[in-house]
Short mmCIF file of C-alpha atoms and ligand atoms in Angstrom, two decimals:
data_model
loop_
_atom_site.label_atom_id
_atom_site.label_comp_id
_atom_site.label_asym_id
_atom_site.label_seq_id
_atom_site.Cartn_x
_atom_site.Cartn_y
_atom_site.Cartn_z
CA MET A 1 19.98 5.08 -17.16
CA SER A 2 17.86 8.31 -17.13
CA GLN A 3 14.03 8.35 -16.63
CA PRO A 4 11.97 8.78 -19.73
CA GLU A 5 10.91 12.43 -20.29
CA THR A 6 7.17 11.70 -20.59
CA THR A 7 4.92 9.78 -18.29
CA VAL A 8 1.51 8.54 -19.26
CA TYR A 9 -0.60 7.76 -16.19
CA VAL A 10 -3.36 5.37 -16.86
CA CYS A 11 -6.21 5.08 -14.39
CA THR A 12 -6.72 1.56 -13.68
CA VAL A 13 -9.78 2.08 -11.24
CA CYS A 14 -12.24 3.46 -13.69
CA ARG A 15 -15.14 1.09 -14.35
CA ALA A 16 -16.40 0.29 -17.92
CA LYS A 17 -19.63 2.23 -18.91
CA ASP A 18 -21.31 -1.08 -20.10
CA ASP A 19 -19.95 -3.39 -17.32
CA PRO A 20 -19.11 -2.08 -13.87
CA GLU A 21 -17.17 -5.25 -13.15
CA VAL A 22 -14.52 -4.34 -15.74
CA ARG A 23 -11.76 -1.82 -15.25
CA PRO A 24 -10.56 -1.15 -18.78
CA GLY A 25 -7.45 0.81 -17.78
CA HIS A 26 -5.68 -2.45 -16.82
CA ALA A 27 -5.88 -3.57 -20.40
CA LEU A 28 -4.85 -0.15 -21.80
CA LEU A 29 -1.74 -0.35 -19.54
CA GLU A 30 -1.01 -3.81 -20.72
CA ALA A 31 -1.41 -2.89 -24.39
CA LEU A 32 0.90 0.00 -23.87
CA GLY A 33 3.48 -2.18 -22.30
CA ALA A 34 3.20 -4.48 -25.32
CA ARG A 35 3.26 -1.93 -28.00
CA LEU A 36 5.71 0.85 -26.90
CA THR A 37 8.71 0.20 -28.86
CA ALA A 38 12.34 0.26 -27.28
CA GLU A 39 12.63 3.62 -28.91
CA ASP A 40 9.42 4.88 -27.34
CA ARG A 41 10.38 3.50 -23.94
CA ALA A 42 13.54 5.77 -23.97
CA ILE A 43 11.12 8.73 -23.91
CA VAL A 44 7.79 7.44 -22.57
CA ALA A 45 6.87 5.55 -19.44
CA ALA A 46 3.48 4.12 -18.77
CA GLU A 47 2.37 4.18 -15.06
CA PRO A 48 -0.87 3.16 -13.26
CA VAL A 49 -2.69 5.60 -11.29
CA GLU A 50 -5.68 5.46 -9.10
CA CYS A 51 -8.17 7.97 -10.22
CA LEU A 52 -7.72 11.13 -12.28
CA GLY A 53 -10.95 12.64 -11.12
CA VAL A 54 -12.76 12.18 -14.45
CA CYS A 55 -14.26 8.86 -13.47
CA SER A 56 -17.14 8.90 -16.02
CA ARG A 57 -14.79 8.90 -19.11
CA PRO A 58 -12.78 5.78 -18.99
CA CYS A 59 -10.30 5.07 -20.02
CA THR A 60 -8.65 8.05 -18.59
CA VAL A 61 -4.97 9.10 -18.79
CA ALA A 62 -2.82 11.99 -18.01
CA MET A 63 0.30 12.94 -19.94
CA ALA A 64 2.98 14.82 -17.94
CA ALA A 65 6.63 15.86 -18.15
CA ARG A 66 8.75 18.08 -16.10
CA GLY A 67 8.42 21.84 -17.22
CA LYS A 68 5.50 21.00 -19.73
CA TRP A 69 1.83 21.43 -19.85
CA THR A 70 -0.12 18.38 -18.49
CA TYR A 71 -2.97 16.83 -20.44
CA VAL A 72 -5.83 14.88 -18.92
CA LEU A 73 -7.56 12.74 -21.55
CA GLY A 74 -10.58 10.47 -21.64
CA ASP A 75 -12.71 8.18 -23.59
CA PHE A 76 -9.75 6.02 -24.88
CA ASP A 77 -10.72 2.60 -26.16
CA ASN A 78 -8.34 0.11 -24.65
CA VAL A 79 -8.02 -1.53 -27.99
CA ALA A 80 -8.74 0.72 -30.89
CA ASP A 81 -6.92 3.81 -29.49
CA VAL A 82 -3.67 2.30 -28.29
CA ASP A 83 -1.79 3.48 -31.34
CA ASP A 84 -3.27 7.06 -31.16
CA LEU A 85 -2.16 7.26 -27.46
CA ILE A 86 1.41 6.28 -28.32
CA GLU A 87 1.49 8.66 -31.18
CA ALA A 88 0.16 11.43 -28.94
CA ALA A 89 2.88 10.68 -26.40
CA ARG A 90 5.47 10.88 -29.04
CA ARG A 91 4.20 14.33 -30.31
CA TYR A 92 3.78 15.56 -26.68
CA THR A 93 7.45 14.57 -25.94
CA ALA A 94 8.62 16.35 -29.19
CA SER A 95 6.87 19.51 -28.37
CA GLU A 96 9.10 21.92 -26.38
CA THR A 97 6.14 22.98 -24.24
CA GLY A 98 4.02 19.87 -24.18
CA LEU A 99 1.29 21.50 -26.15
CA VAL A 100 0.37 19.60 -29.27
CA PRO A 101 -1.37 21.77 -32.09
CA LYS A 102 -4.92 20.55 -32.77
CA LYS A 103 -3.97 19.59 -36.31
CA ASP A 104 -1.18 17.31 -35.09
CA ARG A 105 -3.33 15.38 -32.45
CA PRO A 106 -4.26 11.91 -33.14
CA ASP A 107 -8.02 11.50 -33.47
CA ALA A 108 -8.41 9.98 -29.99
CA MET A 109 -6.45 12.66 -28.45
CA ARG A 110 -8.41 15.41 -30.24
CA LYS A 111 -11.63 13.92 -29.06
CA GLY A 112 -10.53 13.00 -25.58
CA ILE A 113 -9.09 16.23 -24.15
CA ILE A 114 -10.56 17.07 -20.85
CA SER A 115 -8.10 19.56 -19.54
CA ARG A 116 -4.69 21.00 -19.90
CA THR A 117 -2.71 22.49 -17.04
CA PRO A 118 0.31 24.68 -17.27
CA PRO A 119 3.73 23.63 -15.78
CA ALA A 120 4.34 24.42 -12.34
CA PRO A 121 6.29 27.52 -11.65
CA LYS A 122 10.11 27.16 -11.34
CA GLY A 123 11.45 27.75 -7.93
S1 FES B 1 -11.58 6.06 -11.25
FE1 FES B 1 -10.59 6.60 -13.10
S2 FES B 1 -10.62 8.83 -13.19
FE2 FES B 1 -11.57 8.20 -11.29
#
């Protein structure tokens, strides 16, 4: 079986803004695990990661695929924004370059973009 094309990396180390004892990325990762459909899982994998360098904007995620632009996104609510994140991953996967036009971005993606990075050069 081949690897899904897109990986959504979820930081599980960020601390919640209102409670430093809580690390909300764990719940986001769990919610993705529960809500990605079998069809989604064929194209999208969700993986934990320790720090994406934007620690003040939990939940933080990165969306990456070979040969595509990589997005770093923040401010995802681990309950309210799960469906937006899944839809963002679907649209990202459907895009040839990984770039998702602003009008096609789910709300949480539109508000949460921190950076986008071009694909590594081939070679
Ligand atoms: S600890 Fe989550 S981005 Fe740094």
